[in-house]
Amino acid sequence: MTKDDVAGCFEYYADLAEGLDAKQKAPVSLPMETFKSYVLKESLGVVALITPWNYPLLLATWKVAPALAAGCTAILKPSELASVTCLELADVCREVGLPPGVLNILTGLGTEAGAPLASHPHVDKVAFTGSNATGSRIMASAAQMVKPVSMELGGKSPIIVFEDVDLDKAAEWTLFGCFWTNGQICSATSRLLVHYDKTLKFIATAKSEGATILSGGNRPKHLNKGFFVEPTIITDVTTSMQIWREEVFGPVLCVKTFSNEDEAIELANDTHYGLGAAVISNDPERCDRVAKAFRSGIVWVNCSQPCFCQAPWGGIKRSGFGRDLGEWGLENYLSVKQVTQYISDEPWGWYQPPSKL
Ligand SMILES: NC(=O)C1=CN([C@@H]2O[C@H](COP(=O)(O)OP(=O)(O)OC[C@H]3O[C@@H](n4cnc5c(N)ncnc54)[C@H](O)[C@@H]3O)[C@@H](O)[C@H]2O)C=CC1
Ligand code: BAL
């Protein structure tokens, strides 16, 4: 899946790059006829792209493709846990004729490679995807030079399942939304809010489909080595518990019940994060209401996790700011310059001409 997504993302931004020239010199309407003004979109310059270990190539591509499309020179610092595919990407870029120095890969530890890169005075912008703790450190060092940053951080995303749905479909999206790629997804919908009436049936369905209910959380018996955790579903959670509030970045789904729409929305939004959120219901008006009420950057209706490079990706609150993907991802690497011209033949008239007397 990743290779196709990577190629698709480069193709998408190649198209947007071709369209950029036509967007130059967009006129700005002014209230005075003696002036005219237009806007230039210019590359930000040298950008540092710092990326995490999950989806190492795809998440790097979400930044490299728009940065190059915007005309930036990029220094990509991949995760020290998963750098190889990014080095391969550099080889491909060289093979297809990208001029030397336009894309640079800097491997190494966060403290030894990432931190000096982020604080380097010749870096014009830092685009970061990773944990909140690292994002906060990068923001603090960038602030010393008033350097722009964009932050794609963690989440603890909710999925609300209303009582009017087909249970099998809801169960599939709920499991996919949390357990896909072992839950190592920033936007994993790991807090399930399910209407009370459906709870027992929902759990029974999940049981019949082989999920581990109220037990998981252990190392699978047949895997003695490595970092494996059974898919885990936890009920009887309170909203003050760590498991409800903090990102696990693993296959753990917390379940709470609600009795009406307002309560579901309140529980969904009761988090410092605001990346993804999902609603499952057969009532389109309710889906619209809930989509508007969610405090998040991404909303999925009757699904969870689909991701298209044409649509904006990113969060609010402590999930970050700025957007990857879509035309918004390109804007991340462009600055906006106004050019305003005085077009009248008359003098400006601030200084009165000397008296003829
Ligand atoms: N919002 C989004 O789109 C996404 C967010 N994430 C988040 O990423 C996290 C998991 O990724 P990790 O690699 O564990 O995150 P991490 O924050 O530990 O590392 C991310 C990158 O930052 C670098 N780094 C570490 N310390 C640094 C420092 N002091 N200065 C500069 N760079 C430094 C690392 O070497 C790595 O390249 C989760 O919190 C997840 O939610 C992951 C994917 C997508
Ligand atoms: N699904 C894109 C990468 C992520 O959410 O971690």
Tab-separated table of C-alpha atoms and ligand atoms in Angstrom:
chain	number	residue	atom	x	y	z
A	1	MET	CA	0.000	0.000	0.000
A	2	THR	CA	2.714	2.506	0.968
A	3	LYS	CA	4.585	2.432	-2.371
A	4	ASP	CA	1.408	3.323	-4.300
A	5	ASP	CA	0.537	6.038	-1.789
A	6	VAL	CA	4.046	7.489	-2.036
A	7	ALA	CA	3.963	7.565	-5.846
A	8	GLY	CA	0.422	9.028	-5.784
A	9	CYS	CA	1.508	11.778	-3.409
A	10	PHE	CA	4.483	12.793	-5.605
A	11	GLU	CA	2.255	12.817	-8.692
A	12	TYR	CA	-0.359	14.924	-6.907
A	13	TYR	CA	2.174	17.571	-5.855
A	14	ALA	CA	3.811	17.538	-9.304
A	15	ASP	CA	0.416	18.614	-10.674
A	16	LEU	CA	0.020	21.318	-8.022
A	17	ALA	CA	3.553	22.579	-8.789
A	18	GLU	CA	2.631	22.958	-12.469
A	19	GLY	CA	-0.426	24.966	-11.444
A	20	LEU	CA	1.547	27.329	-9.212
A	21	ASP	CA	2.727	29.669	-12.006
A	22	ALA	CA	-0.849	30.365	-13.002
A	23	LYS	CA	-1.587	31.418	-9.411
A	24	GLN	CA	1.191	34.033	-9.315
A	25	LYS	CA	0.347	37.728	-9.315
A	26	ALA	CA	-3.194	37.167	-8.090
A	27	PRO	CA	-4.662	40.694	-7.930
A	28	VAL	CA	-5.791	42.147	-4.610
A	29	SER	CA	-8.708	44.532	-4.717
A	30	LEU	CA	-7.874	47.841	-2.989
A	31	PRO	CA	-10.120	50.715	-1.906
A	32	MET	CA	-7.897	53.370	-3.660
A	33	GLU	CA	-7.641	53.610	-7.475
A	34	THR	CA	-4.177	55.160	-7.247
A	35	PHE	CA	-2.692	51.830	-6.144
A	36	LYS	CA	-2.705	48.315	-7.489
A	37	SER	CA	-1.558	45.241	-5.668
A	38	TYR	CA	-0.875	41.584	-6.351
A	39	VAL	CA	0.401	38.581	-4.443
A	40	LEU	CA	3.428	36.416	-5.136
A	41	LYS	CA	3.754	32.952	-3.622
A	42	GLU	CA	7.392	32.159	-2.989
A	43	SER	CA	9.278	29.199	-1.663
A	44	LEU	CA	10.146	29.481	2.037
A	45	GLY	CA	13.767	28.510	1.386
A	46	VAL	CA	15.543	25.784	3.345
A	47	VAL	CA	13.160	23.546	5.255
A	48	ALA	CA	13.861	20.880	7.885
A	49	LEU	CA	11.466	17.926	7.734
A	50	ILE	CA	11.561	15.760	10.862
A	51	THR	CA	9.507	12.575	10.745
A	52	PRO	CA	8.553	9.574	12.955
A	53	TRP	CA	9.068	5.837	12.672
A	54	ASN	CA	5.534	4.698	11.846
A	55	TYR	CA	4.911	4.870	8.082
A	56	PRO	CA	8.493	6.153	7.707
A	57	LEU	CA	8.459	6.591	3.930
A	58	LEU	CA	4.870	7.785	3.515
A	59	LEU	CA	5.012	10.397	6.266
A	60	ALA	CA	8.330	11.688	4.894
A	61	THR	CA	6.722	11.903	1.436
A	62	TRP	CA	3.837	13.988	2.843
A	63	LYS	CA	6.470	16.633	3.542
A	64	VAL	CA	9.136	16.075	0.866
A	65	ALA	CA	6.734	16.168	-2.111
A	66	PRO	CA	5.032	19.506	-1.267
A	67	ALA	CA	8.307	21.070	-0.097
A	68	LEU	CA	9.986	20.296	-3.439
A	69	ALA	CA	6.845	21.322	-5.339
A	70	ALA	CA	7.025	24.698	-3.576
A	71	GLY	CA	10.652	25.102	-4.682
A	72	CYS	CA	12.214	24.582	-1.260
A	73	THR	CA	15.494	22.879	-0.517
A	74	ALA	CA	14.773	20.148	2.006
A	75	ILE	CA	16.710	18.396	4.748
A	76	LEU	CA	14.821	15.292	5.794
A	77	LYS	CA	15.623	13.843	9.210
A	78	PRO	CA	13.855	10.469	9.388
A	79	SER	CA	13.400	8.496	12.594
A	80	GLU	CA	16.545	6.752	13.765
A	81	LEU	CA	14.363	3.650	14.125
A	82	ALA	CA	13.394	3.549	10.430
A	83	SER	CA	15.696	5.526	8.125
A	84	VAL	CA	16.406	3.062	5.307
A	85	THR	CA	13.380	3.724	3.094
A	86	CYS	CA	14.134	7.465	3.191
A	87	LEU	CA	17.692	6.800	2.037
A	88	GLU	CA	16.192	4.723	-0.783
A	89	LEU	CA	13.939	7.679	-1.649
A	90	ALA	CA	17.049	9.866	-1.989
A	91	ASP	CA	18.548	7.323	-4.406
A	92	VAL	CA	15.385	7.398	-6.508
A	93	CYS	CA	15.435	11.212	-6.525
A	94	ARG	CA	19.057	11.171	-7.734
A	95	GLU	CA	18.205	8.633	-10.447
A	96	VAL	CA	15.358	10.781	-11.789
A	97	GLY	CA	17.605	13.837	-11.979
A	98	LEU	CA	16.825	15.934	-8.914
A	99	PRO	CA	19.800	18.338	-8.698
A	100	PRO	CA	22.333	17.562	-5.938
A	101	GLY	CA	21.607	19.349	-2.676
A	102	VAL	CA	17.892	19.854	-3.241
A	103	LEU	CA	16.896	16.892	-1.050
A	104	ASN	CA	19.289	15.962	1.732
A	105	ILE	CA	18.830	13.083	4.177
A	106	LEU	CA	20.259	13.541	7.639
A	107	THR	CA	20.175	10.348	9.683
A	108	GLY	CA	20.868	10.084	13.405
A	109	LEU	CA	19.383	10.402	16.850
A	110	GLY	CA	16.862	13.092	17.669
A	111	THR	CA	19.156	14.845	20.112
A	112	GLU	CA	22.251	14.623	17.882
A	113	ALA	CA	20.765	15.235	14.424
A	114	GLY	CA	17.184	16.524	14.875
A	115	ALA	CA	17.809	19.150	17.558
A	116	PRO	CA	20.788	20.900	15.854
A	117	LEU	CA	18.890	20.844	12.556
A	118	ALA	CA	15.758	22.380	14.071
A	119	SER	CA	17.719	25.176	15.754
A	120	HIS	CA	20.065	25.893	12.824
A	121	PRO	CA	19.938	29.589	11.864
A	122	HIS	CA	19.982	28.778	8.122
A	123	VAL	CA	16.872	26.607	8.336
A	124	ASP	CA	13.863	28.753	7.419
A	125	LYS	CA	11.118	26.420	8.652
A	126	VAL	CA	10.677	23.173	10.577
A	127	ALA	CA	7.871	20.803	9.587
A	128	PHE	CA	7.545	18.130	12.252
A	129	THR	CA	5.555	14.926	12.695
A	130	GLY	CA	6.010	13.023	15.942
A	131	SER	CA	5.255	13.023	19.631
A	132	ASN	CA	4.008	15.987	21.660
A	133	ALA	CA	7.094	16.006	23.875
A	134	THR	CA	9.467	16.359	20.906
A	135	GLY	CA	7.182	18.837	19.145
A	136	SER	CA	7.176	21.036	22.217
A	137	ARG	CA	11.011	20.962	22.389
A	138	ILE	CA	11.280	21.918	18.711
A	139	MET	CA	8.818	24.787	19.158
A	140	ALA	CA	10.816	26.105	22.109
A	141	SER	CA	14.098	26.130	20.158
A	142	ALA	CA	12.468	27.554	17.002
A	143	ALA	CA	10.945	30.342	19.094
A	144	GLN	CA	14.439	31.705	19.810
A	145	MET	CA	14.683	32.716	16.135
A	146	VAL	CA	10.967	33.233	15.520
A	147	LYS	CA	11.259	30.369	13.053
A	148	PRO	CA	7.946	29.068	11.637
A	149	VAL	CA	7.004	25.501	12.512
A	150	SER	CA	4.163	23.165	11.648
A	151	MET	CA	3.292	20.350	14.025
A	152	GLU	CA	1.606	17.003	13.332
A	153	LEU	CA	1.434	15.448	16.789
A	154	GLY	CA	-0.314	12.637	18.613
A	155	GLY	CA	-3.967	12.013	19.329
A	156	LYS	CA	-6.517	10.096	21.352
A	157	SER	CA	-9.284	10.111	18.822
A	158	PRO	CA	-12.898	9.183	19.551
A	159	ILE	CA	-15.331	7.108	17.527
A	160	ILE	CA	-19.035	7.484	18.387
A	161	VAL	CA	-21.343	4.603	17.443
A	162	PHE	CA	-25.035	5.464	17.566
A	163	GLU	CA	-27.821	2.962	18.156
A	164	ASP	CA	-29.242	3.137	14.608
A	165	VAL	CA	-26.405	1.375	12.803
A	166	ASP	CA	-25.727	-2.002	11.292
A	167	LEU	CA	-23.722	-3.671	14.025
A	168	ASP	CA	-21.399	-5.658	11.770
A	169	LYS	CA	-20.361	-2.581	9.803
A	170	ALA	CA	-19.859	-0.540	12.982
A	171	ALA	CA	-17.810	-3.319	14.567
A	172	GLU	CA	-15.578	-3.582	11.502
A	173	TRP	CA	-14.857	0.176	11.335
A	174	THR	CA	-14.317	0.302	15.079
A	175	LEU	CA	-11.793	-2.532	15.017
A	176	PHE	CA	-10.091	-1.228	11.875
A	177	GLY	CA	-9.995	2.306	13.284
A	178	CYS	CA	-8.089	1.210	16.362
A	179	PHE	CA	-6.182	-1.943	15.468
A	180	TRP	CA	-5.062	-1.240	11.886
A	181	THR	CA	-1.262	-1.402	11.765
A	182	ASN	CA	-1.310	-2.465	15.423
A	183	GLY	CA	-2.744	0.867	16.560
A	184	GLN	CA	0.534	2.591	15.661
A	185	ILE	CA	-1.332	5.392	13.901
A	186	CYS	CA	-1.521	8.926	15.219
A	187	SER	CA	-5.197	9.164	14.321
A	188	ALA	CA	-6.257	5.739	15.678
A	189	THR	CA	-9.817	6.023	16.985
A	190	SER	CA	-8.946	4.437	20.309
A	191	ARG	CA	-11.823	5.785	22.427
A	192	LEU	CA	-15.062	4.044	21.509
A	193	LEU	CA	-18.256	5.765	22.596
A	194	VAL	CA	-21.132	3.397	22.053
A	195	HIS	CA	-24.809	3.865	22.763
A	196	TYR	CA	-25.690	1.983	25.950
A	197	ASP	CA	-28.394	-0.168	24.337
A	198	LYS	CA	-25.931	-1.585	21.861
A	199	THR	CA	-23.079	-2.277	24.242
A	200	LEU	CA	-23.688	-5.883	25.137
A	201	LYS	CA	-24.543	-6.843	21.585
A	202	PHE	CA	-21.474	-4.978	20.344
A	203	ILE	CA	-19.183	-6.803	22.730
A	204	ALA	CA	-20.853	-10.115	21.937
A	205	THR	CA	-20.304	-9.482	18.230
A	206	ALA	CA	-16.690	-8.564	18.791
A	207	LYS	CA	-16.292	-11.750	20.858
A	208	SER	CA	-17.828	-13.862	18.145
A	209	GLU	CA	-15.391	-12.300	15.665
A	210	GLY	CA	-12.442	-13.386	17.767
A	211	ALA	CA	-11.583	-10.180	19.622
A	212	THR	CA	-10.156	-10.487	23.100
A	213	ILE	CA	-12.623	-8.859	25.458
A	214	LEU	CA	-11.511	-7.492	28.829
A	215	SER	CA	-8.488	-9.687	28.815
A	216	GLY	CA	-5.873	-8.732	26.141
A	217	GLY	CA	-3.014	-6.560	27.253
A	218	ASN	CA	-0.595	-9.457	27.501
A	219	ARG	CA	2.205	-10.673	25.287
A	220	PRO	CA	0.756	-13.298	22.918
A	221	LYS	CA	1.741	-16.699	24.304
A	222	HIS	CA	3.386	-17.852	21.052
A	223	LEU	CA	5.645	-14.764	20.745
A	224	ASN	CA	8.371	-14.792	23.371
A	225	LYS	CA	10.587	-12.199	21.715
A	226	GLY	CA	9.886	-8.753	20.273
A	227	PHE	CA	7.432	-6.044	21.240
A	228	PHE	CA	4.043	-7.675	20.819
A	229	VAL	CA	0.805	-6.938	22.666
A	230	GLU	CA	-2.501	-8.712	22.200
A	231	PRO	CA	-5.315	-6.606	20.776
A	232	THR	CA	-6.873	-5.216	23.937
A	233	ILE	CA	-10.345	-3.892	24.652
A	234	ILE	CA	-10.981	-2.215	27.971
A	235	THR	CA	-14.373	-1.363	29.442
A	236	ASP	CA	-15.427	0.264	32.755
A	237	VAL	CA	-13.062	3.153	32.114
A	238	THR	CA	-13.422	6.527	33.797
A	239	THR	CA	-12.511	9.747	31.989
A	240	SER	CA	-9.759	10.522	34.483
A	241	MET	CA	-7.864	7.286	33.831
A	242	GLN	CA	-4.512	7.473	32.054
A	243	ILE	CA	-5.646	4.838	29.552
A	244	TRP	CA	-8.552	7.087	28.495
A	245	ARG	CA	-6.497	10.287	28.296
A	246	GLU	CA	-3.061	9.368	26.933
A	247	GLU	CA	-1.970	8.104	23.536
A	248	VAL	CA	-0.944	4.427	23.727
A	249	PHE	CA	0.229	4.112	20.099
A	250	GLY	CA	-0.660	0.446	20.284
A	251	PRO	CA	-3.669	-1.888	19.867
A	252	VAL	CA	-5.739	-0.755	22.824
A	253	LEU	CA	-9.382	0.292	22.538
A	254	CYS	CA	-11.201	1.891	25.478
A	255	VAL	CA	-14.987	1.611	25.540
A	256	LYS	CA	-17.492	3.916	27.253
A	257	THR	CA	-21.234	4.130	26.901
A	258	PHE	CA	-23.419	7.203	26.424
A	259	SER	CA	-27.146	7.727	26.556
A	260	ASN	CA	-27.696	10.722	24.258
A	261	GLU	CA	-25.977	12.717	21.499
A	262	ASP	CA	-24.929	15.601	23.743
A	263	GLU	CA	-23.241	13.258	26.181
A	264	ALA	CA	-21.460	11.451	23.336
A	265	ILE	CA	-20.073	14.732	21.968
A	266	GLU	CA	-19.014	15.913	25.415
A	267	LEU	CA	-17.133	12.667	26.057
A	268	ALA	CA	-15.589	12.715	22.577
A	269	ASN	CA	-14.256	16.258	23.009
A	270	ASP	CA	-13.052	15.698	26.578
A	271	THR	CA	-9.376	15.388	25.565
A	272	HIS	CA	-6.333	17.624	25.165
A	273	TYR	CA	-5.978	16.216	21.659
A	274	GLY	CA	-7.888	17.048	18.494
A	275	LEU	CA	-6.591	15.006	15.559
A	276	GLY	CA	-9.233	12.577	14.269
A	277	ALA	CA	-12.811	11.743	15.242
A	278	ALA	CA	-15.381	9.364	13.777
A	279	VAL	CA	-19.154	9.055	13.907
A	280	ILE	CA	-21.110	5.985	12.860
A	281	SER	CA	-24.847	6.512	12.326
A	282	ASN	CA	-27.491	5.993	9.678
A	283	ASP	CA	-28.961	9.445	10.319
A	284	PRO	CA	-27.285	11.940	7.910
A	285	GLU	CA	-28.473	14.995	9.854
A	286	ARG	CA	-27.042	13.607	13.053
A	287	CYS	CA	-23.759	12.876	11.255
A	288	ASP	CA	-23.618	16.515	10.092
A	289	ARG	CA	-24.349	17.821	13.600
A	290	VAL	CA	-21.736	15.609	15.214
A	291	ALA	CA	-19.132	16.361	12.497
A	292	LYS	CA	-19.541	20.080	13.259
A	293	ALA	CA	-19.436	19.550	17.018
A	294	PHE	CA	-16.227	17.500	17.043
A	295	ARG	CA	-13.177	19.549	18.141
A	296	SER	CA	-10.726	17.919	15.727
A	297	GLY	CA	-8.912	18.526	12.432
A	298	ILE	CA	-10.230	15.366	10.735
A	299	VAL	CA	-13.712	13.802	10.880
A	300	TRP	CA	-14.723	10.450	9.438
A	301	VAL	CA	-18.392	9.662	8.872
A	302	ASN	CA	-19.375	5.987	8.834
A	303	CYS	CA	-15.730	4.977	8.572
A	304	SER	CA	-12.390	5.528	10.322
A	305	GLN	CA	-8.850	6.145	9.011
A	306	PRO	CA	-9.187	6.511	5.225
A	307	CYS	CA	-6.582	9.015	4.106
A	308	PHE	CA	-6.380	10.779	0.742
A	309	CYS	CA	-3.464	12.990	-0.281
A	310	GLN	CA	-5.956	15.504	-1.746
A	311	ALA	CA	-7.553	16.278	1.652
A	312	PRO	CA	-5.971	18.292	4.506
A	313	TRP	CA	-4.386	16.299	7.336
A	314	GLY	CA	-3.667	17.664	10.803
A	315	GLY	CA	-5.071	18.511	14.180
A	316	ILE	CA	-6.069	21.206	16.633
A	317	LYS	CA	-5.400	21.600	20.371
A	318	ARG	CA	-2.358	19.548	21.418
A	319	SER	CA	-2.458	17.499	18.208
A	320	GLY	CA	-0.685	20.388	16.507
A	321	PHE	CA	-1.250	23.026	13.852
A	322	GLY	CA	-0.599	23.547	10.163
A	323	ARG	CA	-1.780	20.988	7.633
A	324	ASP	CA	-0.066	18.299	5.606
A	325	LEU	CA	-1.581	17.126	2.312
A	326	GLY	CA	-3.864	18.751	-0.218
A	327	GLU	CA	-3.304	22.326	-1.351
A	328	TRP	CA	-2.868	23.211	2.347
A	329	GLY	CA	0.244	20.993	2.454
A	330	LEU	CA	1.774	23.054	-0.358
A	331	GLU	CA	0.952	26.339	1.415
A	332	ASN	CA	3.035	25.007	4.330
A	333	TYR	CA	6.160	25.677	2.275
A	334	LEU	CA	5.193	28.941	0.578
A	335	SER	CA	5.360	32.485	1.786
A	336	VAL	CA	2.949	35.150	0.617
A	337	LYS	CA	4.396	38.440	-0.629
A	338	GLN	CA	2.281	41.486	-1.478
A	339	VAL	CA	3.560	43.780	-4.230
A	340	THR	CA	1.806	47.133	-4.148
A	341	GLN	CA	2.405	49.796	-6.784
A	342	TYR	CA	1.509	53.480	-6.937
A	343	ILE	CA	0.042	53.986	-10.419
A	344	SER	CA	-1.082	57.609	-10.411
A	345	ASP	CA	0.826	60.353	-12.306
A	346	GLU	CA	-0.110	62.808	-9.569
A	347	PRO	CA	2.352	63.495	-6.725
A	348	TRP	CA	1.417	61.790	-3.512
A	349	GLY	CA	0.644	65.192	-2.034
A	350	TRP	CA	1.812	64.676	1.543
A	351	TYR	CA	4.272	67.576	1.309
A	352	GLN	CA	2.579	70.723	-0.013
A	353	PRO	CA	4.412	72.436	-2.976
A	354	PRO	CA	6.383	75.572	-1.897
A	355	SER	CA	4.387	78.803	-2.025
A	356	LYS	CA	4.792	80.788	-5.297
A	357	LEU	CA	4.590	84.095	-3.438
B	1	LIG	N1	-0.242	13.911	13.392
B	1	LIG	C1	0.327	13.048	12.553
B	1	LIG	O1	0.120	13.131	11.346
B	1	LIG	C2	1.201	11.932	13.065
B	1	LIG	C3	1.729	11.938	14.369
B	1	LIG	N2	2.516	10.891	14.807
B	1	LIG	C4	2.954	10.870	16.189
B	1	LIG	O2	4.327	10.499	16.272
B	1	LIG	C5	4.583	9.813	17.491
B	1	LIG	C6	5.343	8.525	17.212
B	1	LIG	O3	6.507	8.779	16.507
B	1	LIG	P1	7.971	8.816	17.207
B	1	LIG	O4	8.966	8.570	16.115
B	1	LIG	O5	7.956	7.898	18.390
B	1	LIG	O6	8.047	10.336	17.687
B	1	LIG	P2	9.321	11.135	18.275
B	1	LIG	O7	8.815	12.475	18.672
B	1	LIG	O8	10.040	10.333	19.301
B	1	LIG	O9	10.347	11.276	17.033
B	1	LIG	C7	9.964	11.934	15.836
B	1	LIG	C8	11.222	12.494	15.169
B	1	LIG	O10	11.765	13.536	15.975
B	1	LIG	C9	13.165	13.311	16.144
B	1	LIG	N3	13.576	13.922	17.408
B	1	LIG	C10	13.585	13.374	18.652
B	1	LIG	N4	14.027	14.273	19.565
B	1	LIG	C11	14.288	15.419	18.886
B	1	LIG	C12	14.725	16.729	19.267
B	1	LIG	N5	15.014	17.044	20.532
B	1	LIG	N6	14.845	17.679	18.308
B	1	LIG	C13	14.539	17.402	17.011
B	1	LIG	N7	14.134	16.178	16.578
B	1	LIG	C14	13.997	15.203	17.521
B	1	LIG	C15	13.291	11.797	16.092
B	1	LIG	O11	14.626	11.410	15.843
B	1	LIG	C16	12.333	11.470	14.963
B	1	LIG	O12	12.952	11.689	13.702
B	1	LIG	C17	3.209	9.553	18.098
B	1	LIG	O13	2.967	10.497	19.126
B	1	LIG	C18	2.259	9.778	16.938
B	1	LIG	O14	0.962	10.142	17.335
B	1	LIG	C19	2.811	9.840	13.975
B	1	LIG	C20	2.319	9.806	12.696
B	1	LIG	C21	1.463	10.821	12.146
B	2	BAL	N1	-2.574	7.162	8.360
B	2	BAL	C1	-1.474	8.041	8.181
B	2	BAL	C2	-0.381	8.034	9.212
B	2	BAL	C3	-0.819	8.078	10.616
B	2	BAL	O1	-1.974	8.390	10.895
B	2	BAL	O2	0.005	7.793	11.502
